[in-house]
Coordinates of C-alpha atoms in Angstrom, one line a residue:
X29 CA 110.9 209.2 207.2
X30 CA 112.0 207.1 210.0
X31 CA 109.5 208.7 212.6
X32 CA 106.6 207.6 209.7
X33 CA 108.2 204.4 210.2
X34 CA 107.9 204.3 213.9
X35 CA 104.5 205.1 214.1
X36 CA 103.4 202.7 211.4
X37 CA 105.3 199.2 211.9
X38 CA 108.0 199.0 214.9
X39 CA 106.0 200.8 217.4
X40 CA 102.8 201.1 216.5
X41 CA 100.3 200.4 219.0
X42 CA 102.1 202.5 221.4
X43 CA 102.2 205.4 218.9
X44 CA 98.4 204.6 218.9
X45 CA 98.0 204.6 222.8
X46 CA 100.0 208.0 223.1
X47 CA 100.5 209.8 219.8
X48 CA 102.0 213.0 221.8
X49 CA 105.1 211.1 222.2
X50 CA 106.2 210.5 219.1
X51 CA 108.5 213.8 217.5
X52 CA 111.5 214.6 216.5
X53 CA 114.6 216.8 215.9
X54 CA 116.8 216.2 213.2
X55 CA 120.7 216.1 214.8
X56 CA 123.5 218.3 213.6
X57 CA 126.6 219.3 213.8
X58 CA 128.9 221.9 214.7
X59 CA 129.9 223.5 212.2
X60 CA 131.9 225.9 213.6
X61 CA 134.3 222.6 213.8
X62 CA 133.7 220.6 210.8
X63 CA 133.8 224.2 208.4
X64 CA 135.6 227.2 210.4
X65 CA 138.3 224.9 212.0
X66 CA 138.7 222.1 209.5
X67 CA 138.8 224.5 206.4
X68 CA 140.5 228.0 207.1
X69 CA 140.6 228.7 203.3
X70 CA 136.5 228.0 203.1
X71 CA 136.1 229.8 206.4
X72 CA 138.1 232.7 205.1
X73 CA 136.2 233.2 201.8
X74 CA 132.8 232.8 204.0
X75 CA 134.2 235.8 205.9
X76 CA 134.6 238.2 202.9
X77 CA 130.9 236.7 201.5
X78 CA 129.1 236.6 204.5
X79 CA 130.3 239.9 206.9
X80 CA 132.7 238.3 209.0
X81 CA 132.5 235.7 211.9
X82 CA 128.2 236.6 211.8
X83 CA 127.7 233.0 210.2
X84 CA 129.7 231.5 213.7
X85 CA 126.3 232.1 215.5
X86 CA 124.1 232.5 213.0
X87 CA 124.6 229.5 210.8
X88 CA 121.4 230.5 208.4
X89 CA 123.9 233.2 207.3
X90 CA 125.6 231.1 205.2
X91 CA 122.7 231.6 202.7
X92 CA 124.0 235.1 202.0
X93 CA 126.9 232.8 199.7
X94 CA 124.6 231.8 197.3
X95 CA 124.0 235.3 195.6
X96 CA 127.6 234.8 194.0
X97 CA 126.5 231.5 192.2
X98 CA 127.2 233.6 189.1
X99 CA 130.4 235.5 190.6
X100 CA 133.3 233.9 188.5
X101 CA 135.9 235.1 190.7
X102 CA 133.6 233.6 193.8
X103 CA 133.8 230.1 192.3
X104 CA 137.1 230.3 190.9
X105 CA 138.3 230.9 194.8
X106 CA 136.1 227.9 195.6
X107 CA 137.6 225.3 192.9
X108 CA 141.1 226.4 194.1
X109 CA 140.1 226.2 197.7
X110 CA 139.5 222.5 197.1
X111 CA 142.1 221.6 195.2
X112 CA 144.5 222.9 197.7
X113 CA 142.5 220.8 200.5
X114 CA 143.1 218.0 197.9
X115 CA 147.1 218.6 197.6
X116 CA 146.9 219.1 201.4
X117 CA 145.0 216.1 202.3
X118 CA 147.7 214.1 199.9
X119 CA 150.4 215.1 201.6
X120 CA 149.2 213.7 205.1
X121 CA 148.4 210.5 203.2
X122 CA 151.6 210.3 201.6
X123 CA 153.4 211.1 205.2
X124 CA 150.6 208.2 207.2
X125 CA 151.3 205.7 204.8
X126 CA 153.6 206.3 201.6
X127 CA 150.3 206.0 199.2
X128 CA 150.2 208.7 196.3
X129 CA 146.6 210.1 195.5
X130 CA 145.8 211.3 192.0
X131 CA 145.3 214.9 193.4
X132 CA 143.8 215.9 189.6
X133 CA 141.5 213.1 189.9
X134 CA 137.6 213.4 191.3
X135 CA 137.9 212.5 194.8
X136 CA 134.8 210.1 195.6
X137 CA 134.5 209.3 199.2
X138 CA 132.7 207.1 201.4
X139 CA 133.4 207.0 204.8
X140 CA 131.3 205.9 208.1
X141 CA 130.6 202.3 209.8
X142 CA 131.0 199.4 207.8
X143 CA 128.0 198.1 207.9
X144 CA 125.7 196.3 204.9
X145 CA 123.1 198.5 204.5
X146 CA 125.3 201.3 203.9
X147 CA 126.1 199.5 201.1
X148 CA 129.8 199.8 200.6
X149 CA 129.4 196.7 198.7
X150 CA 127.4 198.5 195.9
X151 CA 130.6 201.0 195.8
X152 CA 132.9 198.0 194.6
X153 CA 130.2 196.4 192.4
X154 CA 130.0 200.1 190.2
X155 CA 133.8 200.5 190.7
X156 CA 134.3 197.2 189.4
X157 CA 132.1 197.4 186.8
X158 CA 134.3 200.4 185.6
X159 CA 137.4 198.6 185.7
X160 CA 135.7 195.8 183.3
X161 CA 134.8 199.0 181.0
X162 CA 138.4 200.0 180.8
X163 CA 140.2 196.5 180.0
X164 CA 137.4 195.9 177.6
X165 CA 137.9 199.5 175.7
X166 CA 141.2 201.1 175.9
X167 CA 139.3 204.4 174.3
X168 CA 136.3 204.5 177.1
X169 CA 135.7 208.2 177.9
X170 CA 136.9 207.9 181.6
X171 CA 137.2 211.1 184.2
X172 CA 140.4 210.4 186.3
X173 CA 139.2 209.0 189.9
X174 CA 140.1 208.2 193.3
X175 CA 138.1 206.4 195.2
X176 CA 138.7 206.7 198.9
X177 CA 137.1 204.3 201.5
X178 CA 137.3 205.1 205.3
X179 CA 135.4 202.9 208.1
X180 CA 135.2 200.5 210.9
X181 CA 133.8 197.2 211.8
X182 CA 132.9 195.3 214.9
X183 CA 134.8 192.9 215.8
X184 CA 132.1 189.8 215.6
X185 CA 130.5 191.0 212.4
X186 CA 132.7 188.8 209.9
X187 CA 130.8 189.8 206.6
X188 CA 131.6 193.6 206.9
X189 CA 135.5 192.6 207.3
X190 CA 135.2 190.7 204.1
X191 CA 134.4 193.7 203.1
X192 CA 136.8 195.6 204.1
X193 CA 139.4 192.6 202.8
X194 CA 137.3 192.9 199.0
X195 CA 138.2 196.7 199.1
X196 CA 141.8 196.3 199.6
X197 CA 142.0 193.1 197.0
X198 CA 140.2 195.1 194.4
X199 CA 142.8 198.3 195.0
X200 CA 145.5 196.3 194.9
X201 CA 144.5 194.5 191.5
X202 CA 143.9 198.7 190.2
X203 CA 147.5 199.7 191.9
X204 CA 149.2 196.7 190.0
X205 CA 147.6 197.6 186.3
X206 CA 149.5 200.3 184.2
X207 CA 145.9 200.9 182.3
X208 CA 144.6 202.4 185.6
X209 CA 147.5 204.8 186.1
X210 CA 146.3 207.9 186.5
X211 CA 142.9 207.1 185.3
X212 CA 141.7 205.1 188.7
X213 CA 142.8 204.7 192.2
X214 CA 141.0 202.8 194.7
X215 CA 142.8 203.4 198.9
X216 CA 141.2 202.0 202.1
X217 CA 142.1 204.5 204.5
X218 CA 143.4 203.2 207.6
X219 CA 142.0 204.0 210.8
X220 CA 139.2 206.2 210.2
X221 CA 138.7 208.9 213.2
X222 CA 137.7 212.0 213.3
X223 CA 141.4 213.7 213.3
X224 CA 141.7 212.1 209.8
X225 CA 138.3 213.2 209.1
X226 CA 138.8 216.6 209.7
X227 CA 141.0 216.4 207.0
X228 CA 139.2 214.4 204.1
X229 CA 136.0 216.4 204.8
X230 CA 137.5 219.4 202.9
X231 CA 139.5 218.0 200.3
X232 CA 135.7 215.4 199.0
X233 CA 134.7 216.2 196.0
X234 CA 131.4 213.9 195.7
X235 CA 129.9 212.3 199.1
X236 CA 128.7 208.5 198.5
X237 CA 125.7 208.5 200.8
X238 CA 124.1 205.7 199.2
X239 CA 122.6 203.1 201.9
X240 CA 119.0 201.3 201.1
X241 CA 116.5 203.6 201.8
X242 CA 114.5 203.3 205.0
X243 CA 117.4 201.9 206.9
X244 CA 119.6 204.8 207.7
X245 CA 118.0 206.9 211.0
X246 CA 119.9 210.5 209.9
X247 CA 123.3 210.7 209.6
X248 CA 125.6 213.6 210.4
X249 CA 128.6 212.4 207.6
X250 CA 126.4 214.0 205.1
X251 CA 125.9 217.0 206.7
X252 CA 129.8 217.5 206.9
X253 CA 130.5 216.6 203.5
X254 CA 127.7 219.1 202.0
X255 CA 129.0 222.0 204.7
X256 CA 132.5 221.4 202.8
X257 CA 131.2 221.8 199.7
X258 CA 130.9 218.0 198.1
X259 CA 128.0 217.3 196.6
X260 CA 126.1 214.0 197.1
X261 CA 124.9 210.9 195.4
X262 CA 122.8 209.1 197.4
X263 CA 119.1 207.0 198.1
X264 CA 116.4 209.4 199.4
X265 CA 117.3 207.8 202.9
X266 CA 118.1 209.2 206.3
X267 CA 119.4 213.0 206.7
X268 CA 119.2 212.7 202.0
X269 CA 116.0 213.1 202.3
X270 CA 115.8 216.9 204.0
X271 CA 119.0 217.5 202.1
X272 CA 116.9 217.1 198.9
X273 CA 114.6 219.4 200.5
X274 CA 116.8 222.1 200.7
X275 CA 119.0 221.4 197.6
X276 CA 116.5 220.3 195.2
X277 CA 116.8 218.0 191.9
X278 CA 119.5 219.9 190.5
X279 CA 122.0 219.7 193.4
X280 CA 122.3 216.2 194.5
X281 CA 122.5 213.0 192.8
X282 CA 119.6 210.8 193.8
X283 CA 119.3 207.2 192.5
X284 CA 117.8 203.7 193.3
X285 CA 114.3 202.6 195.0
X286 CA 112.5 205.0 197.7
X287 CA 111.6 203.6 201.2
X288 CA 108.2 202.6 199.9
X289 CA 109.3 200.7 196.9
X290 CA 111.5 199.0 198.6
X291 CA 108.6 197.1 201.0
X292 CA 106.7 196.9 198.2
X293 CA 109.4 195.2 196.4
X294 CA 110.2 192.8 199.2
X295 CA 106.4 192.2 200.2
X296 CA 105.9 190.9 195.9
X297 CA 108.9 188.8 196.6
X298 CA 112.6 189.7 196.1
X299 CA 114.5 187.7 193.7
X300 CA 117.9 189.0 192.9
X301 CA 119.0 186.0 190.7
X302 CA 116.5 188.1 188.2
X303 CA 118.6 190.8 188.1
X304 CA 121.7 188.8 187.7
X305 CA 120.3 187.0 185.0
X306 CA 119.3 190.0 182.9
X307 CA 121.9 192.5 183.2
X308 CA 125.1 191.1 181.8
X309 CA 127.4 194.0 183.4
X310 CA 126.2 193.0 186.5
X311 CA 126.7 189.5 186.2
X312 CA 130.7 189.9 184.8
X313 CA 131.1 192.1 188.0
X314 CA 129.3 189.2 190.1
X315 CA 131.3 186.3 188.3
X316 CA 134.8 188.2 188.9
X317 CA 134.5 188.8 192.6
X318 CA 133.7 185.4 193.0
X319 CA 136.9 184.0 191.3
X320 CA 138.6 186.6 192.7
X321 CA 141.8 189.0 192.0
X322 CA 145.6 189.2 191.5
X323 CA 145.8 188.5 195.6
X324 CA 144.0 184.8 194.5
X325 CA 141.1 185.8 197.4
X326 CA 138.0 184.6 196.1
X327 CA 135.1 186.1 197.2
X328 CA 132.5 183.6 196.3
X329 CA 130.8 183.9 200.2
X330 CA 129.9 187.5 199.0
X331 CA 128.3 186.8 195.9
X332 CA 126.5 183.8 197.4
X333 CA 125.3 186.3 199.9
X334 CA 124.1 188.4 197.5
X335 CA 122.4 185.6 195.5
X336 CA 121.5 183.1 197.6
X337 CA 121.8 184.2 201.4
X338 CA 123.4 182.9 203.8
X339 CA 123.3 182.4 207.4
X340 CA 119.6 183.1 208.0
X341 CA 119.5 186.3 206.2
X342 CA 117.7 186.8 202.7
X343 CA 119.1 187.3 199.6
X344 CA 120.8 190.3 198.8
X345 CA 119.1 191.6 202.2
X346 CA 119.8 195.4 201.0
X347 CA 119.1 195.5 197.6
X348 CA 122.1 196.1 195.8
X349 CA 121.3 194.5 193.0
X350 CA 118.1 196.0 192.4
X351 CA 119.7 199.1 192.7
X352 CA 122.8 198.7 190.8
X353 CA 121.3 200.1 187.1
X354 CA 120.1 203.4 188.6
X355 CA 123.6 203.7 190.9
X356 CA 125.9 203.9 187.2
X357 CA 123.8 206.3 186.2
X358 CA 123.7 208.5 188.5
X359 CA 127.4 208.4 188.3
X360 CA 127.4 208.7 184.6
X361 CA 125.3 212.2 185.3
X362 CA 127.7 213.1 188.1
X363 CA 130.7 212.6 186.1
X364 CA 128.7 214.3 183.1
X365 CA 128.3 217.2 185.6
X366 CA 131.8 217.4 186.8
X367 CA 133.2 217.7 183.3
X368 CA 131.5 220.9 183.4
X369 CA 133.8 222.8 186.0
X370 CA 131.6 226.0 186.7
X371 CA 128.1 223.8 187.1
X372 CA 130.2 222.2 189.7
X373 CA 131.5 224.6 191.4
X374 CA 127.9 226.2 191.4
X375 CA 126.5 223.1 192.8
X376 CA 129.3 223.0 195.5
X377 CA 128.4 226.6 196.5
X378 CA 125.1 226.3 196.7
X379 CA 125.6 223.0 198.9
X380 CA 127.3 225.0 201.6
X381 CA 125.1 227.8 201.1
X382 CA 121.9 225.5 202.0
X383 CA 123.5 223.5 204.8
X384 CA 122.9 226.1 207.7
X385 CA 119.8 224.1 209.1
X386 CA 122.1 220.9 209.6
X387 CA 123.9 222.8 212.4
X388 CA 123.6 221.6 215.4
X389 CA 122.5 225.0 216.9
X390 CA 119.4 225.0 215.1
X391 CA 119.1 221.0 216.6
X392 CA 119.6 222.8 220.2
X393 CA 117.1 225.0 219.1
X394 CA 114.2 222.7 217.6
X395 CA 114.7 220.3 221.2
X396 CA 114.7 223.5 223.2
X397 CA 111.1 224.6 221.9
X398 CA 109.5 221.6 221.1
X399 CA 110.5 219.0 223.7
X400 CA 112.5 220.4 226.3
X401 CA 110.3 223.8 226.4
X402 CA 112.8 226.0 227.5
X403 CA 112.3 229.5 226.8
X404 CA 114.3 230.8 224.5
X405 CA 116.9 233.6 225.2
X406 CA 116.1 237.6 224.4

């Protein structure tokens, strides 16, 4: 995706002085780390799947796990696998910084750079927009979740720590209500590395990969949370868009505009006041940031971001509101999913079983033969 981009906008007369130039590998990452070493009880049940430590050198072996996809006792180890990296991973939160997860809850998880196209923002708007759902029907059909947030920001870049201050006013309003007990959780995890990654990886239940499409280069978060058996909902954007090639339809949550609608959709003229206007959900999300929550932090900059622009950038730059609609239901079909606990535990097999080709030795690999040109080994 990105190296069609390349070659047709940001670099395209050299691409058309020397097409030979322009490839490119696909990154990855070691998963003898971010599986073997991060999730012993994963690793172990690989072992007695796979023949032993073959998978260590061989990550394509990990395809020999998908033949029990029907093996009740296979996915029954694998649901109890991650809910003891859940209890596990809630312990080391409770011992960092006295904050009880719902361990019985879904764990949703987005964590990587704060930035605004990775869209963080869009996170809060749905999460939100859930919290409205609640107050406004004390018998809405709600799965228990806990939404975890993990990231950094530059020091300079002043929007994203708004964000980051939005996050922790909205979980504090959710901490405060006894409606949301046990029902939803909203934490900020303090300082995201990757010791503390090492342990959320394995205890995600569903990956939030969700930044506008044609933005994201790759990404190698994705590729960790699918090796630990989450499953994703994201834009067909970066490494999501190979991950749907491997996974399919049925095995990934995909929502909002592709790379090509969104040009189009900029190049006809962007107005996200439209959307605002005609989606009242949206606009009771919008109208409460702005006024802000139990803290008395208004957010109005935000939404005037989103609606206006500010600073020199465009409106809603990113396209959160255009995308908003298709983001609730793709979690509507997640959640849908999840209820059913052995299509989910299917879906989180068959995610590990597929993500051999993000490790990094077939990366080493694909720049070995096709632009280093080093033999390869007998």
């Amino acid at each position: 995706l990105h190296s069609d981009i390349l070659k047709r906008d940001v670099f395209h007369d050299a691409y058309a002085r020397t097409p030979d130039k322009f490839t490119n590998v696909t990154n990855g990452i070691d998963h003898r780390r971010w599986l073997s070493e991060c999730n012993p009880e994963l690793d172990a049940l690989i072992r007695d799947c796979c023949g032993k430590d073959k998978y260590l050198l061989q990550p394509d072996a990990l395809k020999e796990l998908e033949q029990y996809r029907d093996d009740a006792g296979v996915l029954s180890r694998l649901g109890q696998i991650k809910a003891d990296n859940k209890k596990a991973f809630a312990a080391w939160v409770a011992r960092e910084s006295g904050v009880i997860l719902n361990t019985d809850a879904l764990f949703d998880v987005q964590v990587k750079r704060l930035h605004e196209y990775k869209r963080q923002l869009l996170n809060v708007l749905h999460i939100i927009y859930l919290y409205q759902r609640m107050k406004a029907d004390p018998h809405f059909d709600f799965t228990p979740r806990t939404y975890l947030f993990g990231a950094k920001a530059a020091p300079g870049y002043a929007v994203a720590k708004r964000i980051i201050r939005l996050i922790n006013s909205v979980a504090d309003m959710i901490a405060r209500d006894p409606a949301c007990k046990d029902r939803l959780q909203v934490v900020f995890l303090e300082n995201y590395r990757v010791s503390l990654a090492e342990k959320l990886m394995p205890a995600s239940e569903l990956s939030e990969q969700i930044s506008t499409a044609g933005k994201e280069a790759s990404g190698t978060g994705n590729m960790k949370f699918m090796m630990n058996g989450a499953v994703t909902i994201g834009t067909l954007d970066g490494a999501n868009v190979e991950m749907h090639q491997v996974l399919g339809d049925e095995n990934i949550f995909l929502f909002g505009l592709t790379a090509g609608q969104v040009q189009d959709l900029k190049s006809r003229g962007y107005c996200p006041m439209d959307y605002y206007n005609g989606n009242g959900a949206l606009r009771r999300v919008m109208d409460q940031i702005s006024a802000g929550f139990s803290d008395q932090v208004d957010y109005s900059d935000l939404t005037a971001r989103l609606l206006r622009g500010a600073g020199g950038s465009p409106a809603d730059e990113y396209l959160l509101l255009a995308d908003f609609d298709s983001y609730c239901q793709a979690h509507r079909r997640a959640l849908e999913t999840y209820a059913d606990r052995k299509r989910w535990s299917q879906m989180s097999l068959i995610n590990i079983a597929r993500s051999g080709i993000f490790a990094a030795d077939r990366s080493i690999r694909d720049y070995a033969r096709d632009i280093w040109h080093v033999p390869a080994r007998p």
